[in-house]
Amino acid sequence: MDITFNNDPKLSILLPVIYYAWQDDVLTNTEFTTISDFINGQDWLTKAEKAFLKSKITLSEPPSRSELFHWKEKINQAIDSNPKIGGLTDLGLLIANAERPAFSNEDITKIAPAFAKLESGLGIMGPEVISGFRRREKTLTQEHNTVESFNVQKMTDLLDGNQADIINKVKSIIGSEAFKLDIPTDVAEFREKVLQWCKLLADEGLGSYAYPKAQGGKDDIEGYFAIMETLSYHDLSLVIKFGVQFGLWGMSVMFLGTNKHFNKYLKGAGTLELPGCFAMTETHHGSNVKGIHTTATYNHADRTFIINTPEKYDRKEYIGNAANHGEMATVFAKLIIEGKDYGVNAFVVPIRNKNKEVLPGITIEDCGHKMGLNGVDNGIITFKNIVIPHEDMLDKFASVNEAGEFESPIPSDNRRFFTMLGTLVGGRIGIPRSALAASKTGLATTIKYSDKRRQFGPEGGNEVPILNYRMHQRRLMPYLANSYALTFGLQYLTKRFINRKEDEMQEIEALAAGLKAYTTWNARNTLQECREACGGKGYLSENRIDDLKNDTEIYTTFEGDNTVLMQLTAKNRLGEFRKQFGEMNVSTIFNYVVDKAKTSITEKNPIATRNTDEAHLKDPAFHLQAFQYREKEIVSSAARRFKKLVDDGLDAFDAANIMHPHMLQIADSYLDRVVLEQFQIKLQDTKDEALKEVLTRLYNLFALNKIGEHKAWYLEQGYMEGVKTKAVRKLVSQLCWEIRQDAVPLVDAFNIPASCLGAVATTKAAEA
Amino acid sequence: MDITFNNDPKLSILLPVIYYAWQDDVLTNTEFTTISDFINGQDWLTKAEKAFLKSKITLSEPPSRSELFHWKEKINQAIDSNPKIGGLTDLGLLIANAERPAFSNEDITKIAPAFAKLESGLGIMGPEVISGFRRREKTLTQEHNTVESFNVQKMTDLLDGNQADIINKVKSIIGSEAFKLDIPTDVAEFREKVLQWCKLLADEGLGSYAYPKAQGGKDDIEGYFAIMETLSYHDLSLVIKFGVQFGLWGMSVMFLGTNKHFNKYLKGAGTLELPGCFAMTETHHGSNVKGIHTTATYNHADRTFIINTPEKYDRKEYIGNAANHGEMATVFAKLIIEGKDYGVNAFVVPIRNKNKEVLPGITIEDCGHKMGLNGVDNGIITFKNIVIPHEDMLDKFASVNEAGEFESPIPSDNRRFFTMLGTLVGGRIGIPRSALAASKTGLATTIKYSDKRRQFGPEGGNEVPILNYRMHQRRLMPYLANSYALTFGLQYLTKRFINRKEDEMQEIEALAAGLKAYTTWNARNTLQECREACGGKGYLSENRIDDLKNDTEIYTTFEGDNTVLMQLTAKNRLGEFRKQFGEMNVSTIFNYVVDKAKTSITEKNPIATRNTDEAHLKDPAFHLQAFQYREKEIVSSAARRFKKLVDDGLDAFDAANIMHPHMLQIADSYLDRVVLEQFQIKLQDTKDEALKEVLTRLYNLFALNKIGEHKAWYLEQGYMEGVKTKAVRKLVSQLCWEIRQDAVPLVDAFNIPASCLGAVATTKAAEA
């Protein structure tokens, strides 16, 4: 009679391999040949048996579906009968010996190696395949889910702090029907809508919030920043238009002008009855604002200034509020008195009348369509001998006296200009806080969607929420941690700015410049991950990630190009370092050596560099030491390197050029340390145990993820060894897995109006 | 008489410090106090002299501008008289002793330390400040510029290879007036424009290029890919619309159908007389296409199939060409015969009539506004019991016979489905090639602009092209090198695909999946840097970086989510590894041990791990060893780790989840190595010395930059020590500096139609 698996049971020893070969989509024709060669080589098979087996692995004569199904049945029975099976051959044996022993133990020991070699030769990993055959009980990956381990409202209170009232007021406004988010693709329409929104906010008294009470304001700058940040959950064109009008225009008057200017302009600025611009940047002078060419020539005869654009590309470019709505502008220009240049000063210049007609001598072009922020009317302004009265020079830091002479408490033009800029540092606080809010909207949308969206799953089991995949967690959780860390970091910056003393200004400016770059780059990276993590949904405008991304894209450029700002921050840190370890410059580096010695004793010993205990890796003291070590080492090596380059006769400018990347690291390591410290302080201040616990997880992820990002540097320095950096990576992945359970409550704590979240964030699980 | 610097010369020793204090914008009030304290401490000064000096550093009584000017004069004279001056005190001495010696050498040695301490205490770095005072001769940074060291046309020929003719034809078309790039913001308008463009391309015979001659094609798939890539210098909505119509729709018929389908559909597809869609993805089944729910139920009575969408979210989503123009669709659905599920198969289904009216039973929604590609009409299709004839099942891999029975040479549904997908791998070649072209457009625009745009410069010197700044080079040059490397890598992939043999398919699919992810992520990063490097200009739509970025953004998601594709690639590599080192699976790892031993002898000895010779660091053999070592080590450690996890009783699905990030590294290291090899081969084949030289610089930058990106891993492994990774970083920076001179010619060699470049790329230097 014919040979079959049933009437010749021992042949079943190959049944699992044959089934796998047909089922699996990885084996190639070569593998089929491999099996048939193997069969030929088995002397315990008769010619006929070999022929039969080979007939089962002939590509041109595949088994019928019912035959495959029958084989699978047998396999399942065998697996259920013995859960301990290790590989396909063991499985085959079990089937072959099912009724009566077809193979003795001697047989088995004889043939086993050949079968093992066959399996491995086919790249079959036994346990994996068996595990794949098995009918699943639930897996860890399926079981994992959202757990609310803390009180969300309490977390919101912790985040909002003393600004809760104004934050809630703004949220209720942007959540209202009037602020319904449907963004017109038509630019003109969009700009009008944004203007209307700004009017509504001004009517609510939000525009003048930072202005003196005398001019109808609340004299509350901290509140103003909270408004900027909270508005940023909504459309960002609105935020920037708001910032240009009430911040750049109004506050330039407030900080650079004196009482006469306040009375003349601030009220109208705050109510939006007097829309204005901030005209500093010129086409040919972007980052290098000190080099602007616009002139303000003083005429003593009638005590006026003549504002003029000398050459075409000395025009003011990218000026917000200029293309359509602005009536006034704070113009930065070089003051010329009797042919002598007295450096950059600020003047108030009218550009449109109440009928929105551009005034004679003023030319305004539209910057046209942009990558984002198309609700903001950016324009290009050219001045042709515009005459303004003496009183419209903003004269807090410099003025022209009765005698027509220049007067200033700060003789150096450089120094005066940077002092003026210093007062405008507020923009470098508002922008990162806005960027942070945008990141939070992106994270909230993405994490809520990922918690519901299911793709793939174990054979036969349900599909799994994509947020349960380690890779997905690894992409999103560190940014969630950053968003909390930066909340505390930027609150710190804001308080420093509000309570600033004269002598702290340079440090605060450096901190603001740095955190602006640090935060907007973080927003860029966060929103990129959000876009990709939402897949196709992340590409649909209804989910807002596109606008959040495109609008914040320019945040890395305006208010100072990030790369340039990081240089400023680094320059300040280097200066501070030189004062601290000044003697280095006269080439004894005593202090520093002592200091390094300390480090190496306490930290650089083998126990520390190889310490992989979880307790140690989660120790705030370890984090702070590691961050401080990186900061100090980078700045001191920069000082030495720079000195060497110049001592070797390199021009200081060339030396600085070579140092740029190194300088960026100075700023980055400094900012990492500052933010870490603020997170640590916040943890110490948190009393609620549940909040403290989840915040500690986030804190550890922030700290260890940063250390991981810089592990190459730590390894190069010998500050850590491979075993330790590997342990850090493992712990980061573990923390991501744990925080995944808190992720949804953690973004709920941002308490972002539902109308500002992407559509997918509010869909039911079944629809995700 | 009054004390002045003139009548009491020795006081001038402090003049430079005082001048610096007023001039510099870094010194704070504290520093002023420091100076006055210093003055008080000097016993060689009379009370009156101290009073005078202190009066010169009282913040409330600044020196007049003319006084400052006068001081600067003296300083300049002193500096010119002696270029060797090291610090401010030396400078002061020189001024003080200008006419007659005010200080003897004894005096000097006595007071010098105190002055040195003052300088350093103020954070003043002498040489740097002096260098700042000095009137500049040209600096290296200013001198650096563009040099055309090779023949651009020859480089273009090298890049275009055997496809030059079709490439030039396409370039002349997209450079023509009819293809003028002004993108309507209105979506409907934009979609019509793109459709018209596609018609023009079809009229030129480009649509059917890949189709059989019998159906009016050129039977030239390689040419088709060259067309896709070259079109991508132009608008990318056009490219995707083109790809959907002629690639996805037409080629699904070509690869999954048989002759009857070719005759029925291909001609109309190629001429665009029959617009069609590719309907695979469902709302709830994106990455997991195998899990789609749409059904095609066979009815033997009249030999028809009934296409149906069972549940709401089983609808086909994101389908290109569906919202407005598609008349037919290749629909993927589970074939049901007599209640039995025969897995996913493909069917041709009509969705609109010639009047563009949606057919009864079909519902089509518009996906609405997207982040980019708004010229493509993506839609959502729902089928309500649509009846199609038996002949419209695409039956190359499976069919229903006369008896109404299912027939297929591939019994396993899995296997058949992946075989079908395999034939569609072309999309994963077209997309990365399109992404690469977009990166090149961004790089060409950015590099040409950066070569002209000037910002900052040495004191008193001209401003410098921003491309001369090291940081700017560091941001752009590595991506320029990548763009060349990937050109060769993707040409290799294309040739592998075109000359594929059955048994290579899995490897080629894995390579295509991986290079799709690898290249589109590179495009994402390249265009991000371009956007930021162009500053505000990069944000204006006229410079195209916004569209290039937003359009390619979805490239990381469609044709397979990058993260998922990298898993596919890794899975294949892991399988190959297990076959190669199969014995590992049965837990003797002999081969592997031997293999590792080899490595450690030749590479892991102290000489190699610490070798920083430039010759060694530029040695292709070193690069290849390093890349191969990383690839092999990562895949083998993954195999061991995975085995351990499963052996320890973890479910294979949970184990795979933990392994995801590791798997990504497998794919990444594999792709790095493949691309490196192709670059090396291209170098060997290049005969022209000038081309070879510049390509070698690019090659070295590519190789060393990749090693630098993974230095943490190499350090963890002990494959390199810190001295070596630091040397690599230094060399990368040096190569960026050198390649900056070739940068403009290197992007000119892409020969991108001027009309496709950003506006800033074509402006004159004076306007940049």
mmCIF file of N, CA and C in Angstrom, chain A residues 24 26-28 30 65 136 140-141 283-284 288 317 341 369 371 412-413 415 453 455 463 470 475 503 506 521 524 528 531-532 537 539 541 550 553 556-557 563 651 654 657 716 725 766, chain B residues 22 24 26-28 30 65 136 140-141 283-284 288 317 341 369 371 413 415 453 455 463 470 475 503 506 521 524 528 531-532 537 539 541 550 553 556 563 651 654 657 716 725 766 768:
data_model
loop_
_atom_site.group_PDB
_atom_site.id
_atom_site.type_symbol
_atom_site.label_atom_id
_atom_site.label_comp_id
_atom_site.label_asym_id
_atom_site.label_seq_id
_atom_site.Cartn_x
_atom_site.Cartn_y
_atom_site.Cartn_z
ATOM 1 N N ASP A 24 6.098 28.812 6.651
ATOM 2 C CA ASP A 24 6.934 29.974 6.911
ATOM 3 C C ASP A 24 7.219 30.732 5.618
ATOM 4 N N VAL A 26 9.904 32.615 5.231
ATOM 5 C CA VAL A 26 11.315 33.007 5.219
ATOM 6 C C VAL A 26 12.172 31.990 4.464
ATOM 7 N N LEU A 27 11.786 30.703 4.535
ATOM 8 C CA LEU A 27 12.601 29.675 3.860
ATOM 9 C C LEU A 27 12.586 29.894 2.344
ATOM 10 N N THR A 28 13.747 29.699 1.715
ATOM 11 C CA THR A 28 13.840 29.869 0.265
ATOM 12 C C THR A 28 13.914 28.493 -0.403
ATOM 13 N N THR A 30 16.310 27.191 -1.802
ATOM 14 C CA THR A 30 17.537 26.517 -1.357
ATOM 15 C C THR A 30 17.251 25.652 -0.141
ATOM 16 N N ARG A 65 -4.340 22.477 0.948
ATOM 17 C CA ARG A 65 -4.614 23.228 2.187
ATOM 18 C C ARG A 65 -5.114 22.301 3.287
ATOM 19 N N ARG A 136 -1.929 30.852 22.406
ATOM 20 C CA ARG A 136 -1.482 31.759 23.457
ATOM 21 C C ARG A 136 -2.393 31.893 24.649
ATOM 22 N N LEU A 140 2.788 39.189 28.266
ATOM 23 C CA LEU A 140 3.077 40.417 29.025
ATOM 24 C C LEU A 140 2.739 41.639 28.177
ATOM 25 N N THR A 141 3.128 41.567 26.907
ATOM 26 C CA THR A 141 2.937 42.723 26.041
ATOM 27 C C THR A 141 1.462 43.064 25.910
ATOM 28 N N THR A 283 17.448 92.478 5.940
ATOM 29 C CA THR A 283 17.744 91.367 5.033
ATOM 30 C C THR A 283 19.196 90.919 5.166
ATOM 31 N N HIS A 284 20.109 91.870 5.190
ATOM 32 C CA HIS A 284 21.526 91.504 5.244
ATOM 33 C C HIS A 284 22.073 91.442 6.663
ATOM 34 N N ASN A 288 23.436 88.980 12.956
ATOM 35 C CA ASN A 288 24.349 90.066 13.314
ATOM 36 C C ASN A 288 23.603 91.407 13.368
ATOM 37 N N GLU A 317 13.221 93.087 7.371
ATOM 38 C CA GLU A 317 12.575 91.911 6.786
ATOM 39 C C GLU A 317 11.986 90.998 7.855
ATOM 40 N N ASP A 341 28.472 108.610 13.901
ATOM 41 C CA ASP A 341 27.630 107.438 14.176
ATOM 42 C C ASP A 341 27.632 107.144 15.673
ATOM 43 N N HIS A 369 3.950 83.425 1.244
ATOM 44 C CA HIS A 369 3.586 82.193 1.927
ATOM 45 C C HIS A 369 4.794 81.616 2.648
ATOM 46 N N MET A 371 6.358 78.432 5.565
ATOM 47 C CA MET A 371 6.195 77.029 5.963
ATOM 48 C C MET A 371 5.079 76.888 6.994
ATOM 49 N N SER A 412 29.881 103.090 25.676
ATOM 50 C CA SER A 412 30.209 102.153 24.606
ATOM 51 C C SER A 412 28.958 101.773 23.824
ATOM 52 N N ASP A 413 29.006 101.954 22.494
ATOM 53 C CA ASP A 413 27.840 101.615 21.651
ATOM 54 C C ASP A 413 27.494 100.147 21.808
ATOM 55 N N ARG A 415 28.142 98.142 24.273
ATOM 56 C CA ARG A 415 27.612 97.843 25.592
ATOM 57 C C ARG A 415 26.171 98.327 25.717
ATOM 58 N N ARG A 453 -4.757 52.712 19.718
ATOM 59 C CA ARG A 453 -4.478 52.125 18.409
ATOM 60 C C ARG A 453 -3.821 50.762 18.568
ATOM 61 N N GLN A 455 -2.126 47.326 16.715
ATOM 62 C CA GLN A 455 -1.547 46.712 15.517
ATOM 63 C C GLN A 455 -0.756 45.484 15.939
ATOM 64 N N GLU A 463 -4.829 41.956 18.900
ATOM 65 C CA GLU A 463 -3.815 42.962 18.574
ATOM 66 C C GLU A 463 -3.531 43.795 19.822
ATOM 67 N N ARG A 470 7.937 48.264 22.981
ATOM 68 C CA ARG A 470 9.122 48.882 23.590
ATOM 69 C C ARG A 470 9.681 50.007 22.719
ATOM 70 N N ARG A 475 10.609 55.774 21.923
ATOM 71 C CA ARG A 475 10.573 56.979 21.086
ATOM 72 C C ARG A 475 9.858 58.127 21.789
ATOM 73 N N ASP A 503 23.255 92.909 38.398
ATOM 74 C CA ASP A 503 24.466 92.129 38.175
ATOM 75 C C ASP A 503 24.199 90.712 37.689
ATOM 76 N N GLN A 506 23.517 89.417 32.927
ATOM 77 C CA GLN A 506 24.243 88.667 31.895
ATOM 78 C C GLN A 506 24.015 87.172 32.044
ATOM 79 N N TRP A 521 14.640 73.221 20.221
ATOM 80 C CA TRP A 521 15.168 72.011 19.571
ATOM 81 C C TRP A 521 14.481 70.768 20.122
ATOM 82 N N ARG A 524 11.190 70.550 18.417
ATOM 83 C CA ARG A 524 11.379 70.047 17.057
ATOM 84 C C ARG A 524 11.470 68.519 17.075
ATOM 85 N N GLN A 528 8.580 65.717 15.860
ATOM 86 C CA GLN A 528 8.964 64.801 14.777
ATOM 87 C C GLN A 528 8.593 63.370 15.168
ATOM 88 N N ARG A 531 4.830 62.913 15.038
ATOM 89 C CA ARG A 531 4.324 62.783 13.667
ATOM 90 C C ARG A 531 4.494 61.331 13.206
ATOM 91 N N GLU A 532 5.677 60.794 13.372
ATOM 92 C CA GLU A 532 5.944 59.442 12.879
ATOM 93 C C GLU A 532 5.221 58.399 13.706
ATOM 94 N N LYS A 537 -2.094 58.889 10.404
ATOM 95 C CA LYS A 537 -2.947 59.844 11.135
ATOM 96 C C LYS A 537 -2.157 61.106 11.471
ATOM 97 N N TYR A 539 -0.246 62.596 9.713
ATOM 98 C CA TYR A 539 -0.047 63.408 8.507
ATOM 99 C C TYR A 539 -1.309 64.204 8.165
ATOM 100 N N SER A 541 -4.165 66.857 8.683
ATOM 101 C CA SER A 541 -4.217 68.147 9.380
ATOM 102 C C SER A 541 -5.176 68.126 10.559
ATOM 103 N N ASN A 550 5.108 72.715 11.837
ATOM 104 C CA ASN A 550 5.497 73.767 10.893
ATOM 105 C C ASN A 550 5.524 75.147 11.537
ATOM 106 N N GLU A 553 8.586 75.327 13.768
ATOM 107 C CA GLU A 553 9.832 75.135 13.017
ATOM 108 C C GLU A 553 10.704 76.400 13.066
ATOM 109 N N THR A 556 13.243 77.814 16.061
ATOM 110 C CA THR A 556 14.681 77.558 16.207
ATOM 111 C C THR A 556 15.510 78.664 15.551
ATOM 112 N N THR A 557 14.829 79.559 14.836
ATOM 113 C CA THR A 557 15.536 80.621 14.111
ATOM 114 C C THR A 557 15.243 82.003 14.679
ATOM 115 N N THR A 563 21.822 78.151 16.964
ATOM 116 C CA THR A 563 23.258 77.881 17.000
ATOM 117 C C THR A 563 24.017 79.112 17.491
ATOM 118 N N ASP A 651 44.625 83.659 14.668
ATOM 119 C CA ASP A 651 43.789 84.826 14.913
ATOM 120 C C ASP A 651 42.605 84.412 15.781
ATOM 121 N N ASP A 654 39.663 83.089 13.920
ATOM 122 C CA ASP A 654 39.827 81.728 13.395
ATOM 123 C C ASP A 654 39.730 80.706 14.521
ATOM 124 N N ASN A 657 36.230 80.175 15.440
ATOM 125 C CA ASN A 657 35.541 79.365 14.424
ATOM 126 C C ASN A 657 35.765 77.879 14.693
ATOM 127 N N GLU A 716 34.725 58.179 26.571
ATOM 128 C CA GLU A 716 36.001 58.763 26.133
ATOM 129 C C GLU A 716 36.782 59.285 27.341
ATOM 130 N N THR A 725 27.494 52.059 31.075
ATOM 131 C CA THR A 725 26.635 52.705 30.073
ATOM 132 C C THR A 725 25.596 51.709 29.562
ATOM 133 N N ALA A 766 -12.313 51.923 19.978
ATOM 134 C CA ALA A 766 -12.748 51.078 18.869
ATOM 135 C C ALA A 766 -12.462 51.721 17.522
ATOM 136 N N TRP B 22 35.118 99.601 29.760
ATOM 137 C CA TRP B 22 34.014 100.393 29.187
ATOM 138 C C TRP B 22 33.559 99.829 27.850
ATOM 139 N N ASP B 24 33.978 96.672 26.569
ATOM 140 C CA ASP B 24 33.474 95.297 26.539
ATOM 141 C C ASP B 24 32.063 95.222 27.074
ATOM 142 N N VAL B 26 30.855 92.477 28.443
ATOM 143 C CA VAL B 26 30.750 91.307 29.322
ATOM 144 C C VAL B 26 31.009 91.666 30.789
ATOM 145 N N LEU B 27 31.871 92.652 31.015
ATOM 146 C CA LEU B 27 32.187 93.015 32.401
ATOM 147 C C LEU B 27 30.953 93.540 33.121
ATOM 148 N N THR B 28 30.790 93.151 34.367
ATOM 149 C CA THR B 28 29.630 93.616 35.151
ATOM 150 C C THR B 28 30.083 94.680 36.147
ATOM 151 N N THR B 30 30.303 94.456 39.210
ATOM 152 C CA THR B 30 31.239 93.828 40.146
ATOM 153 C C THR B 30 32.665 94.013 39.655
ATOM 154 N N ARG B 65 32.734 109.942 24.670
ATOM 155 C CA ARG B 65 33.088 109.136 23.493
ATOM 156 C C ARG B 65 34.445 109.550 22.940
ATOM 157 N N ARG B 136 42.779 93.978 11.375
ATOM 158 C CA ARG B 136 43.006 92.669 10.775
ATOM 159 C C ARG B 136 43.669 92.677 9.423
ATOM 160 N N LEU B 140 42.089 83.227 8.123
ATOM 161 C CA LEU B 140 41.853 81.977 7.388
ATOM 162 C C LEU B 140 40.367 81.843 7.058
ATOM 163 N N THR B 141 39.532 82.166 8.060
ATOM 164 C CA THR B 141 38.099 81.991 7.886
ATOM 165 C C THR B 141 37.578 82.842 6.734
ATOM 166 N N THR B 283 -8.278 51.293 7.570
ATOM 167 C CA THR B 283 -8.142 52.152 8.751
ATOM 168 C C THR B 283 -7.556 51.377 9.925
ATOM 169 N N HIS B 284 -8.068 50.172 10.148
ATOM 170 C CA HIS B 284 -7.585 49.409 11.297
ATOM 171 C C HIS B 284 -6.444 48.455 10.968
ATOM 172 N N ASN B 288 -0.061 46.276 9.664
ATOM 173 C CA ASN B 288 -0.414 44.853 9.656
ATOM 174 C C ASN B 288 -1.378 44.543 8.512
ATOM 175 N N GLU B 317 -8.232 53.189 3.478
ATOM 176 C CA GLU B 317 -7.924 54.575 3.831
ATOM 177 C C GLU B 317 -6.610 55.054 3.218
ATOM 178 N N ASP B 341 -11.957 30.798 4.264
ATOM 179 C CA ASP B 341 -11.079 31.950 4.015
ATOM 180 C C ASP B 341 -9.787 31.477 3.340
ATOM 181 N N HIS B 369 -7.317 67.864 4.236
ATOM 182 C CA HIS B 369 -6.025 68.544 4.139
ATOM 183 C C HIS B 369 -4.957 67.755 4.888
ATOM 184 N N MET B 371 -0.494 67.332 5.819
ATOM 185 C CA MET B 371 0.727 68.092 6.101
ATOM 186 C C MET B 371 1.426 68.483 4.793
ATOM 187 N N ASP B 413 -1.170 30.703 2.951
ATOM 188 C CA ASP B 413 -1.689 32.056 2.703
ATOM 189 C C ASP B 413 -0.627 33.099 3.014
ATOM 190 N N ARG B 415 2.610 32.776 3.019
ATOM 191 C CA ARG B 415 3.693 32.748 2.052
ATOM 192 C C ARG B 415 3.261 33.369 0.741
ATOM 193 N N ARG B 453 25.753 84.003 1.364
ATOM 194 C CA ARG B 453 25.233 84.719 2.518
ATOM 195 C C ARG B 453 26.361 85.014 3.501
ATOM 196 N N GLN B 455 27.575 86.727 7.221
ATOM 197 C CA GLN B 455 27.188 87.215 8.556
ATOM 198 C C GLN B 455 28.430 87.228 9.438
ATOM 199 N N GLU B 463 32.422 90.788 6.407
ATOM 200 C CA GLU B 463 31.638 89.663 6.887
ATOM 201 C C GLU B 463 32.014 88.423 6.060
ATOM 202 N N ARG B 470 32.770 76.653 10.730
ATOM 203 C CA ARG B 470 32.948 75.213 10.990
ATOM 204 C C ARG B 470 31.631 74.546 11.371
ATOM 205 N N ARG B 475 27.267 70.828 9.974
ATOM 206 C CA ARG B 475 25.850 70.501 9.866
ATOM 207 C C ARG B 475 25.489 70.001 8.475
ATOM 208 N N ASP B 503 15.742 33.069 -5.830
ATOM 209 C CA ASP B 503 16.274 32.809 -4.499
ATOM 210 C C ASP B 503 16.833 34.044 -3.805
ATOM 211 N N GLN B 506 14.166 37.334 -1.159
ATOM 212 C CA GLN B 506 14.023 37.736 0.234
ATOM 213 C C GLN B 506 15.118 38.703 0.648
ATOM 214 N N TRP B 521 14.757 58.457 6.233
ATOM 215 C CA TRP B 521 15.173 59.101 7.492
ATOM 216 C C TRP B 521 16.326 60.066 7.229
ATOM 217 N N ARG B 524 14.809 63.163 5.856
ATOM 218 C CA ARG B 524 14.190 63.924 6.945
ATOM 219 C C ARG B 524 15.248 64.771 7.662
ATOM 220 N N GLN B 528 15.877 68.919 7.440
ATOM 221 C CA GLN B 528 15.774 69.664 8.696
ATOM 222 C C GLN B 528 16.976 70.602 8.836
ATOM 223 N N ARG B 531 16.690 73.472 6.382
ATOM 224 C CA ARG B 531 15.721 74.487 6.816
ATOM 225 C C ARG B 531 16.409 75.429 7.799
ATOM 226 N N GLU B 532 17.045 74.878 8.815
ATOM 227 C CA GLU B 532 17.641 75.715 9.857
ATOM 228 C C GLU B 532 18.857 76.475 9.338
ATOM 229 N N LYS B 537 15.162 82.562 5.602
ATOM 230 C CA LYS B 537 14.941 82.253 4.181
ATOM 231 C C LYS B 537 14.434 80.824 4.020
ATOM 232 N N TYR B 539 12.401 79.400 5.712
ATOM 233 C CA TYR B 539 10.998 79.316 6.140
ATOM 234 C C TYR B 539 10.053 79.859 5.073
ATOM 235 N N SER B 541 8.238 79.964 1.567
ATOM 236 C CA SER B 541 7.868 78.930 0.595
ATOM 237 C C SER B 541 8.612 79.084 -0.725
ATOM 238 N N ASN B 550 7.775 68.849 4.055
ATOM 239 C CA ASN B 550 6.429 68.369 4.377
ATOM 240 C C ASN B 550 5.967 67.250 3.456
ATOM 241 N N GLU B 553 7.868 64.102 4.400
ATOM 242 C CA GLU B 553 7.618 63.696 5.787
ATOM 243 C C GLU B 553 6.916 62.331 5.841
ATOM 244 N N THR B 556 8.449 58.465 5.461
ATOM 245 C CA THR B 556 8.918 57.582 6.539
ATOM 246 C C THR B 556 7.802 56.650 6.998
ATOM 247 N N THR B 563 9.997 52.078 11.033
ATOM 248 C CA THR B 563 10.400 51.256 12.174
ATOM 249 C C THR B 563 10.025 49.801 11.925
ATOM 250 N N ASP B 651 7.601 34.395 26.416
ATOM 251 C CA ASP B 651 6.876 34.165 25.177
ATOM 252 C C ASP B 651 7.638 34.835 24.031
ATOM 253 N N ASP B 654 6.790 38.422 23.470
ATOM 254 C CA ASP B 654 7.355 39.350 24.455
ATOM 255 C C ASP B 654 8.843 39.530 24.220
ATOM 256 N N ASN B 657 9.416 41.804 21.427
ATOM 257 C CA ASN B 657 9.137 43.180 21.820
ATOM 258 C C ASN B 657 10.367 43.812 22.489
ATOM 259 N N GLU B 716 32.172 51.090 23.919
ATOM 260 C CA GLU B 716 31.619 50.070 24.827
ATOM 261 C C GLU B 716 32.240 48.714 24.519
ATOM 262 N N THR B 725 38.622 57.659 18.922
ATOM 263 C CA THR B 725 37.352 58.291 18.549
ATOM 264 C C THR B 725 37.518 59.813 18.502
ATOM 265 N N ALA B 766 25.482 89.456 -3.903
ATOM 266 C CA ALA B 766 25.197 90.742 -3.263
ATOM 267 C C ALA B 766 23.823 90.746 -2.606
ATOM 268 N N ALA B 768 22.341 87.936 -1.307
ATOM 269 C CA ALA B 768 22.137 86.812 -0.370
ATOM 270 C C ALA B 768 22.091 87.322 1.067
#
